[in-house]
CSV table of C-alpha atoms in Angstrom, one decimal:
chain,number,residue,atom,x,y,z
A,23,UNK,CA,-35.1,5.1,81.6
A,24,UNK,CA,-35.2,3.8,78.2
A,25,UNK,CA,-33.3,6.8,77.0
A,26,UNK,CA,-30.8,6.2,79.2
A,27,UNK,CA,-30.2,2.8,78.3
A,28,UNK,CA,-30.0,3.2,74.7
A,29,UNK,CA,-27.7,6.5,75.0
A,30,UNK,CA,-25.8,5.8,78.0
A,31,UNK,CA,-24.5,7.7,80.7
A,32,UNK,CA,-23.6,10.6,78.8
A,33,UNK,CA,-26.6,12.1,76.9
A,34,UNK,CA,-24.7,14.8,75.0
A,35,UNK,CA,-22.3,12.9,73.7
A,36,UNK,CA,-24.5,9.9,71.9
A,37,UNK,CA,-26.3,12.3,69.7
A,38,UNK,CA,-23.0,14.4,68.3
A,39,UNK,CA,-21.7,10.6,67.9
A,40,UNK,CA,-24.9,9.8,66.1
A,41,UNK,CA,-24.9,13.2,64.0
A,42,UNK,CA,-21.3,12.3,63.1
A,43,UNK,CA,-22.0,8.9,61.9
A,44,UNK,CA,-24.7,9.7,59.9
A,45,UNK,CA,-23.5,12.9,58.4
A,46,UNK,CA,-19.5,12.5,58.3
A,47,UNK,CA,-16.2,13.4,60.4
A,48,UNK,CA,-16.7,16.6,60.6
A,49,UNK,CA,-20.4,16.8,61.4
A,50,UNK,CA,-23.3,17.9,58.8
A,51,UNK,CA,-20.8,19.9,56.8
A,52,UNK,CA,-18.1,17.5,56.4
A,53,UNK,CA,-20.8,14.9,54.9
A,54,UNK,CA,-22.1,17.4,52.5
A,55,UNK,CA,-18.4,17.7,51.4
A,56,UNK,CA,-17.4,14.5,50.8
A,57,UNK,CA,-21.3,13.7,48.7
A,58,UNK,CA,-20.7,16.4,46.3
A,59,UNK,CA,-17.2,15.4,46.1
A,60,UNK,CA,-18.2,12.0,45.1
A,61,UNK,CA,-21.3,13.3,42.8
A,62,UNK,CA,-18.5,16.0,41.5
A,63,UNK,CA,-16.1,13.0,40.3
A,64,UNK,CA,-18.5,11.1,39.2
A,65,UNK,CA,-20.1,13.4,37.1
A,66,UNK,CA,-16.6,14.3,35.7
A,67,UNK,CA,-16.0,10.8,34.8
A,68,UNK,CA,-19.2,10.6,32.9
A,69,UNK,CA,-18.7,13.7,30.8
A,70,UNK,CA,-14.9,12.0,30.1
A,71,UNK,CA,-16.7,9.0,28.7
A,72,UNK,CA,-18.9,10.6,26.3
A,73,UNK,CA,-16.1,12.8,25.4
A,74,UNK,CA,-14.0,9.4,24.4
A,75,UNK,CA,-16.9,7.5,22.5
A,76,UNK,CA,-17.2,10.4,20.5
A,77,UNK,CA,-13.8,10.5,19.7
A,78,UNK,CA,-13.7,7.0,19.0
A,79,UNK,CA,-17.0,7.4,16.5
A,80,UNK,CA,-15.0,9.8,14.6
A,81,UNK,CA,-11.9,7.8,14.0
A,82,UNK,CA,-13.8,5.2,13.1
A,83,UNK,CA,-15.6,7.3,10.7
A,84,UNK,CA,-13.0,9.1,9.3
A,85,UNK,CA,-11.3,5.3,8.9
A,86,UNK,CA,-14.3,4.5,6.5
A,87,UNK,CA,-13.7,7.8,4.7
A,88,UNK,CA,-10.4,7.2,4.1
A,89,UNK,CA,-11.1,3.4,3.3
A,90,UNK,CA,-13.1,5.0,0.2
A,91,UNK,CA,-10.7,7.2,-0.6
A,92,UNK,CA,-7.9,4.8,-0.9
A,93,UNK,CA,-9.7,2.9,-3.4
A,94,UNK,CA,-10.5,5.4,-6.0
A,95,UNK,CA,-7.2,6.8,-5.5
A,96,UNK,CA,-5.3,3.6,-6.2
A,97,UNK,CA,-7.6,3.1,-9.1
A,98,UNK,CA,-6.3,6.4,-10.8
A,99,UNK,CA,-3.1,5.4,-9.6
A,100,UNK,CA,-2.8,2.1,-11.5
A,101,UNK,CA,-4.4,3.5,-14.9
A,102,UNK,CA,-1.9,6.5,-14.8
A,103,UNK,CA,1.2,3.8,-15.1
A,104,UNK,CA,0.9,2.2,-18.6
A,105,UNK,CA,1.2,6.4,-19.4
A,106,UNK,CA,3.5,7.7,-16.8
A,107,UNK,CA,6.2,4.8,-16.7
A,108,UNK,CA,7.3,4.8,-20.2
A,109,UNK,CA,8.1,8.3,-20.4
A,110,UNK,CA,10.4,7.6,-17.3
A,111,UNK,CA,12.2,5.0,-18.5
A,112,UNK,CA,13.5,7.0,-22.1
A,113,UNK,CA,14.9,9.7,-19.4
A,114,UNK,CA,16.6,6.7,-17.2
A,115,UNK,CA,18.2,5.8,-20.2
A,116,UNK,CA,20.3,9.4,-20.1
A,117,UNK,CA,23.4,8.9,-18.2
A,118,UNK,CA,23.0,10.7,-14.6
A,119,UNK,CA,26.3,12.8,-14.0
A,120,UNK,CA,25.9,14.8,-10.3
A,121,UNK,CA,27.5,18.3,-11.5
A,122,UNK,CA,28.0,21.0,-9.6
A,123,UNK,CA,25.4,24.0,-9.8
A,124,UNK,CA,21.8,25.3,-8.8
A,125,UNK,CA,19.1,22.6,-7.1
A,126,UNK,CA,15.7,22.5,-7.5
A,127,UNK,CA,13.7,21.1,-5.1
A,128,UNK,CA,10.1,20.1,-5.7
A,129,UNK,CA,8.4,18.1,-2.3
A,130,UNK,CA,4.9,16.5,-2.8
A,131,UNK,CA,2.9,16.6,0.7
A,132,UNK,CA,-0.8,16.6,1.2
A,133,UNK,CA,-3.5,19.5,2.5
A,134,UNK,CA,-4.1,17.5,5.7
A,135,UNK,CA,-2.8,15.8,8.4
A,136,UNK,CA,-3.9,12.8,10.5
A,137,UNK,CA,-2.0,10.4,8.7
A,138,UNK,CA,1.4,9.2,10.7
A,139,UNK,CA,4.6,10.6,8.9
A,140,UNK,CA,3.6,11.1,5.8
A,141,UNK,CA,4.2,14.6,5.2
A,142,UNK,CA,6.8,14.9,7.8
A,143,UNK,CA,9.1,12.0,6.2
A,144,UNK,CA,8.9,14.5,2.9
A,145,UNK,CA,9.7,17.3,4.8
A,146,UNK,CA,12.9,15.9,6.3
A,147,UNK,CA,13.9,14.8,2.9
A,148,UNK,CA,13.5,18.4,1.4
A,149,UNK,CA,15.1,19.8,4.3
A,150,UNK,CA,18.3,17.4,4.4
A,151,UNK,CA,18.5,18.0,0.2
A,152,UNK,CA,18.7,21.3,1.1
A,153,UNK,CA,21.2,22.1,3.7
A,154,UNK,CA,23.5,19.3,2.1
A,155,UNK,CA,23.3,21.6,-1.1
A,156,UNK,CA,24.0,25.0,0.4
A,157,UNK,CA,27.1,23.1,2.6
A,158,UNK,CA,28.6,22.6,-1.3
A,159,UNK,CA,28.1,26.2,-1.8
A,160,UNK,CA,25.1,25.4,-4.3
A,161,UNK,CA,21.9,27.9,-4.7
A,162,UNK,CA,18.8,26.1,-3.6
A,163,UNK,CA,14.9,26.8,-4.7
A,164,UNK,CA,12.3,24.9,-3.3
A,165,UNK,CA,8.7,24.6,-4.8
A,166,UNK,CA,6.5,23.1,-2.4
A,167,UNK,CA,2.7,21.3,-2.9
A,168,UNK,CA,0.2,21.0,-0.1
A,169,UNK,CA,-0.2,22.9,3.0
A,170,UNK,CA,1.5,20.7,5.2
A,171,UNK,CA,4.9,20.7,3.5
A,172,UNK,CA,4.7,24.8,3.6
A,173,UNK,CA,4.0,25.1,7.1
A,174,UNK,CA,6.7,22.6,7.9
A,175,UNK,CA,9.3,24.6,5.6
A,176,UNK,CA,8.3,27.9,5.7
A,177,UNK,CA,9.4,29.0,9.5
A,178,UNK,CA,13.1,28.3,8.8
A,179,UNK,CA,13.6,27.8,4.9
A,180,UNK,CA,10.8,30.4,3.5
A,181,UNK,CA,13.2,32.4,1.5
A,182,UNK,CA,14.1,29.3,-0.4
A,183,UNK,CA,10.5,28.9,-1.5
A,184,UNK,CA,10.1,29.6,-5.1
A,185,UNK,CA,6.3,28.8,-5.5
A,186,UNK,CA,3.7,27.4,-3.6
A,187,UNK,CA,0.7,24.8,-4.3
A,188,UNK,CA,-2.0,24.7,-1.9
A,189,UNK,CA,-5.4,23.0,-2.1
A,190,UNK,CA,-4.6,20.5,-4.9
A,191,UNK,CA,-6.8,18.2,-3.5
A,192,UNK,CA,-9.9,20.3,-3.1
A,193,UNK,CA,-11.2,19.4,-6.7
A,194,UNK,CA,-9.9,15.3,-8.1
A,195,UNK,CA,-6.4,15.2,-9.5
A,196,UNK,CA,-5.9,15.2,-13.0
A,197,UNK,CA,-2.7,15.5,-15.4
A,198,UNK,CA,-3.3,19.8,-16.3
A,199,UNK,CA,-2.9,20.1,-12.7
A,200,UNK,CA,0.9,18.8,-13.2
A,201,UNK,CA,1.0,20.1,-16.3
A,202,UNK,CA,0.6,23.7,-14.4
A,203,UNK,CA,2.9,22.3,-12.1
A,204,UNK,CA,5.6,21.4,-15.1
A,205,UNK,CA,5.4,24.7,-16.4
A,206,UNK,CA,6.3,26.2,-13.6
A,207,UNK,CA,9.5,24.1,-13.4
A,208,UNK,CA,10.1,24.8,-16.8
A,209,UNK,CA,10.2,28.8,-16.1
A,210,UNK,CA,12.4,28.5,-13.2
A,211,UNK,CA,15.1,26.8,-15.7
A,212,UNK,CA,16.7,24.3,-13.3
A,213,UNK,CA,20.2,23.3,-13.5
A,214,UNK,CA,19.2,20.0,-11.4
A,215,UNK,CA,15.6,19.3,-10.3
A,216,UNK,CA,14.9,16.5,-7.4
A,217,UNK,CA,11.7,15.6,-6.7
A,218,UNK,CA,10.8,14.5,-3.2
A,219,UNK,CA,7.5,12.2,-2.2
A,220,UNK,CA,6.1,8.9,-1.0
A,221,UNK,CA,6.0,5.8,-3.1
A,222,UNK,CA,3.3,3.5,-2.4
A,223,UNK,CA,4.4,-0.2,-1.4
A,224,UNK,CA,1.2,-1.7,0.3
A,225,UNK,CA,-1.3,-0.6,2.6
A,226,UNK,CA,0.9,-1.0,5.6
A,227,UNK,CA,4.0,0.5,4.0
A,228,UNK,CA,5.2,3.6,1.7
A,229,UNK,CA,9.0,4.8,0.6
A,230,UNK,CA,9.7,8.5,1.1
A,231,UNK,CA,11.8,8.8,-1.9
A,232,UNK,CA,14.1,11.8,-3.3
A,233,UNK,CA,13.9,11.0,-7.2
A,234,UNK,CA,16.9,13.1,-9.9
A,235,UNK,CA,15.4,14.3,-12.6
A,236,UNK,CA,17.0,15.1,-16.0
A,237,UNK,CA,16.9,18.8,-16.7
A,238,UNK,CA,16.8,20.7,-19.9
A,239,UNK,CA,20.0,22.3,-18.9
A,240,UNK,CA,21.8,18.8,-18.1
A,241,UNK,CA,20.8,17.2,-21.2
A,242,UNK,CA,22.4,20.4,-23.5
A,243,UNK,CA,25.6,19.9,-21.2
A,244,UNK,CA,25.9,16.0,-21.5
A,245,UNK,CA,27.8,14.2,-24.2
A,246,UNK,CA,26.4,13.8,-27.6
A,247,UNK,CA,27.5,10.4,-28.0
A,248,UNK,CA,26.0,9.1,-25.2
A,249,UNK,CA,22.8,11.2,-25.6
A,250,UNK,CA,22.9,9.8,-28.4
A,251,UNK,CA,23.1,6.6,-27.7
A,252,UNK,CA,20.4,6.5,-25.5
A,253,UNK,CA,17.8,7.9,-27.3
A,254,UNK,CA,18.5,5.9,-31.4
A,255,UNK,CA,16.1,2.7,-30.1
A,256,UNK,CA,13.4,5.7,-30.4
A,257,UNK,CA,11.8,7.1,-33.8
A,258,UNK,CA,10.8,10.7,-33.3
A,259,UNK,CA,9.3,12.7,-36.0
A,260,UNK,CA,9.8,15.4,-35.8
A,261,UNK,CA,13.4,15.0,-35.4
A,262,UNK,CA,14.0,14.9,-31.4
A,263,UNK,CA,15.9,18.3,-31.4
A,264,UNK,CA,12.7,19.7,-32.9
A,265,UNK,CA,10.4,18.8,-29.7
A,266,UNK,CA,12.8,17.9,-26.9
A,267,UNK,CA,11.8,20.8,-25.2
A,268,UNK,CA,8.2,19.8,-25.5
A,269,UNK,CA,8.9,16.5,-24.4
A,270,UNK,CA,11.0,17.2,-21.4
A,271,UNK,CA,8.0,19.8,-20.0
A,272,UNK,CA,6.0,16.6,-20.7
A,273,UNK,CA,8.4,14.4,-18.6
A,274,UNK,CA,8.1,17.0,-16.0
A,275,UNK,CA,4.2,16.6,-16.1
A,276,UNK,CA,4.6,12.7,-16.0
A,277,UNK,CA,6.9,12.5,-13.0
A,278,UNK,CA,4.6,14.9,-11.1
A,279,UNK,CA,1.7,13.2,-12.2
A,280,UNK,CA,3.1,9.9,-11.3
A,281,UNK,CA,4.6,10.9,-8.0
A,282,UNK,CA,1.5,12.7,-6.6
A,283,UNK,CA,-1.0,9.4,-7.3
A,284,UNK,CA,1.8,7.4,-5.1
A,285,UNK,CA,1.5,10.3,-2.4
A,286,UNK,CA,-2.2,10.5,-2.2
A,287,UNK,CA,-2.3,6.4,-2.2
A,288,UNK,CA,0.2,6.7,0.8
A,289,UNK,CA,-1.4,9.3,2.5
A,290,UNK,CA,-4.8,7.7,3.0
A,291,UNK,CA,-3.4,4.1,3.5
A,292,UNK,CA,-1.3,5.5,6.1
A,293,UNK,CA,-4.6,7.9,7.2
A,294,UNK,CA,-6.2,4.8,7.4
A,295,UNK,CA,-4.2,2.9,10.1
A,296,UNK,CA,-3.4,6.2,12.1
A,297,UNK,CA,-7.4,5.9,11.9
A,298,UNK,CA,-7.3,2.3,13.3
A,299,UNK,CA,-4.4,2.9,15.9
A,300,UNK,CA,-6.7,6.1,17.3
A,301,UNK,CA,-9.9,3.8,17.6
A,302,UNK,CA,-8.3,1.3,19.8
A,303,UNK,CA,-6.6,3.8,22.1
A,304,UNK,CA,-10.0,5.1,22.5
A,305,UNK,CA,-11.4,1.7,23.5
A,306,UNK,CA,-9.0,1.1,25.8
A,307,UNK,CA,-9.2,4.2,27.5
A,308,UNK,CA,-12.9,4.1,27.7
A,309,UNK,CA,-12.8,1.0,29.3
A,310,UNK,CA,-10.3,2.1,31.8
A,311,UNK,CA,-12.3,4.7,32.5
A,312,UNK,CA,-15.6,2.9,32.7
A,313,UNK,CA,-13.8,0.9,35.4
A,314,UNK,CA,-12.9,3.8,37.7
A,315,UNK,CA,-16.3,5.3,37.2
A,316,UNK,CA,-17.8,1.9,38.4
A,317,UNK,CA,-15.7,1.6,41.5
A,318,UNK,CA,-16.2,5.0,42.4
A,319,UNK,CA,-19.9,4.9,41.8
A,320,UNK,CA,-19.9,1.4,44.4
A,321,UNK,CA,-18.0,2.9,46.5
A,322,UNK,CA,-20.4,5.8,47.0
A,323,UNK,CA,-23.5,3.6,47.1
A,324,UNK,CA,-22.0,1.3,49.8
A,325,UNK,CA,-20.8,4.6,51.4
A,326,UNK,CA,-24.3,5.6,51.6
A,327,UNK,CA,-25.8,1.8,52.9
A,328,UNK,CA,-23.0,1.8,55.5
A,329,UNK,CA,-24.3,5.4,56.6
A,330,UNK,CA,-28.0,3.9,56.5
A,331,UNK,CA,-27.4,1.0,58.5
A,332,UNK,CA,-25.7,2.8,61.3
A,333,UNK,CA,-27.9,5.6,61.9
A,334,UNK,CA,-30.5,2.8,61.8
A,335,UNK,CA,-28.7,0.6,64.4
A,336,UNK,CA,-27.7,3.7,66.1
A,337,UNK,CA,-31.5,4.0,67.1
């Protein structure tokens, strides 16, 4: 009697009403379905999280890193001026005449990436310098340090590539590097060298500059009177015809020298707020995340108490 009161009329029916409540739609299967479902997501979402802390951990560390970096690089970089800059400006005082004949181009990118533009910017640059040269009808070389600036050039333009530098940054930078680097510009016997890189502004900004240099070959072919000119507020002794070759390799070196220090300052300044940018992407997509986790996993717990309370009041 008391059986029929609490299932009804229809005795059959109750219990696959009951076994459907209890266990889902579609019976004992369908609620199997839609738990591991739920545990399926849920456990997806969890491994996503750890996956995105991680992440963030790393671009905060490498942030640090670079943070170090910057400042020893910036150090060398402001002691190599008083020696770099004057050399410059006795080569700036030679008029600049744009002449028709063969380029040079030396770009100045770093080993690694994960720092914004840096190395692309240079790449562009080179590339531009070099396709508006050969629309003049001019012959273009390209000499090319760090690995980043080959494997942008190298797909389209690696027949142009004279000489490669990679690794430079593997041991700390010094002048013989450039000095090994000048050399090599001095062999090739440029009739116009320009030298592409990054010049440091402040830690939130850099110029990707394309800088003329004077070549042995344009200062034979310039006036005398203005050559001249330019270089009688100097005392050389020997006379400067005696070591001007000497000196331009050395101007070569200094304009290396002097352009890589502004490259490696850029390329960890801008390393380090690539860095920063990364880290809070990754926060905000961890919390995003965290919030669909924590609806899911409420929704699944009130699943299960709404389940509980109506097999209970079921019986």
């Amino acid at each position: 009697m008391f059986s029929k009161r609490v299932l009804g009329n229809s005795t059959c029916a109750a219990p696959a009403m009951l076994g459907s409540r209890v266990l889902g739609l579609n019976g004992a299967v369908g609620g199997i379905e839609i738990q591991s479902r739920q545990a399926a997501s849920l456990k997806s979402l969890k491994a996503r999280m750890r996956s995105v802390e991680n992440m963030r951990k790393i671009t905060k560390a490498m942030k640090m890193v670079a943070a170090a970096k910057l400042k020893q690089d910036e150090k060398r970089m402001q002691t190599s001026r008083p020696f770099v800059q004057p050399v410059q400006n006795l080569f700036e005082r030679l008029p600049m005449e744009d002449k028709a004949g063969g380029m040079h181009i030396f770009g100045i990118t770093s080993d690694k990436g994960l720092c914004g533009g840096v190395n692309t910017q240079v790449a562009k640059i080179a590339r531009n310098s070099l396709i508006e040269e050969e629309a003049k009808g001019n012959p273009v070389k390209m000499m090319i340090v760090g690995n980043k600036g080959i494997a942008a050039l190298k797909r389209l333009y690696g027949d142009r590539i004279q000489k490669s530098f990679e690794e430079a940054a593997k041991m700390p930078w010094t002048f013989a590097y450039a000095s090994i680097m000048a050399e090599a510009i001095a062999a090739g016997e440029p009739n116009r060298l320009k030298v592409c890189s990054n010049k440091f502004k402040s830690l939130v900004s850099y110029d990707t500059v394309a800088t003329h240099c004077v070549t042995v070959h344009e200062a034979k072919t310039m006036d005398r009177a203005e050559f001249s000119k330019a270089m009688d507020v100097y005392s050389f002794e020997p006379s400067i015809y005696e070591v001007w070759d000497d000196l331009h390799e050395f101007y070569y070196a200094t304009v290396i020298h002097g352009a890589y220090l502004e490259g490696a300052v850029s390329e960890q300044s801008s390393r380090m707020s690539a860095m920063e940018n990364a880290s809070k992407n990754a926060s905000e997509m961890l919390e995003k995340i965290s919030l669909i986790y924590n609806r899911a996993r409420q929704a699944k717990i009130t699943t299960e108490l709404c389940e509980i309370i109506s097999g209970a009041s079921a019986v």
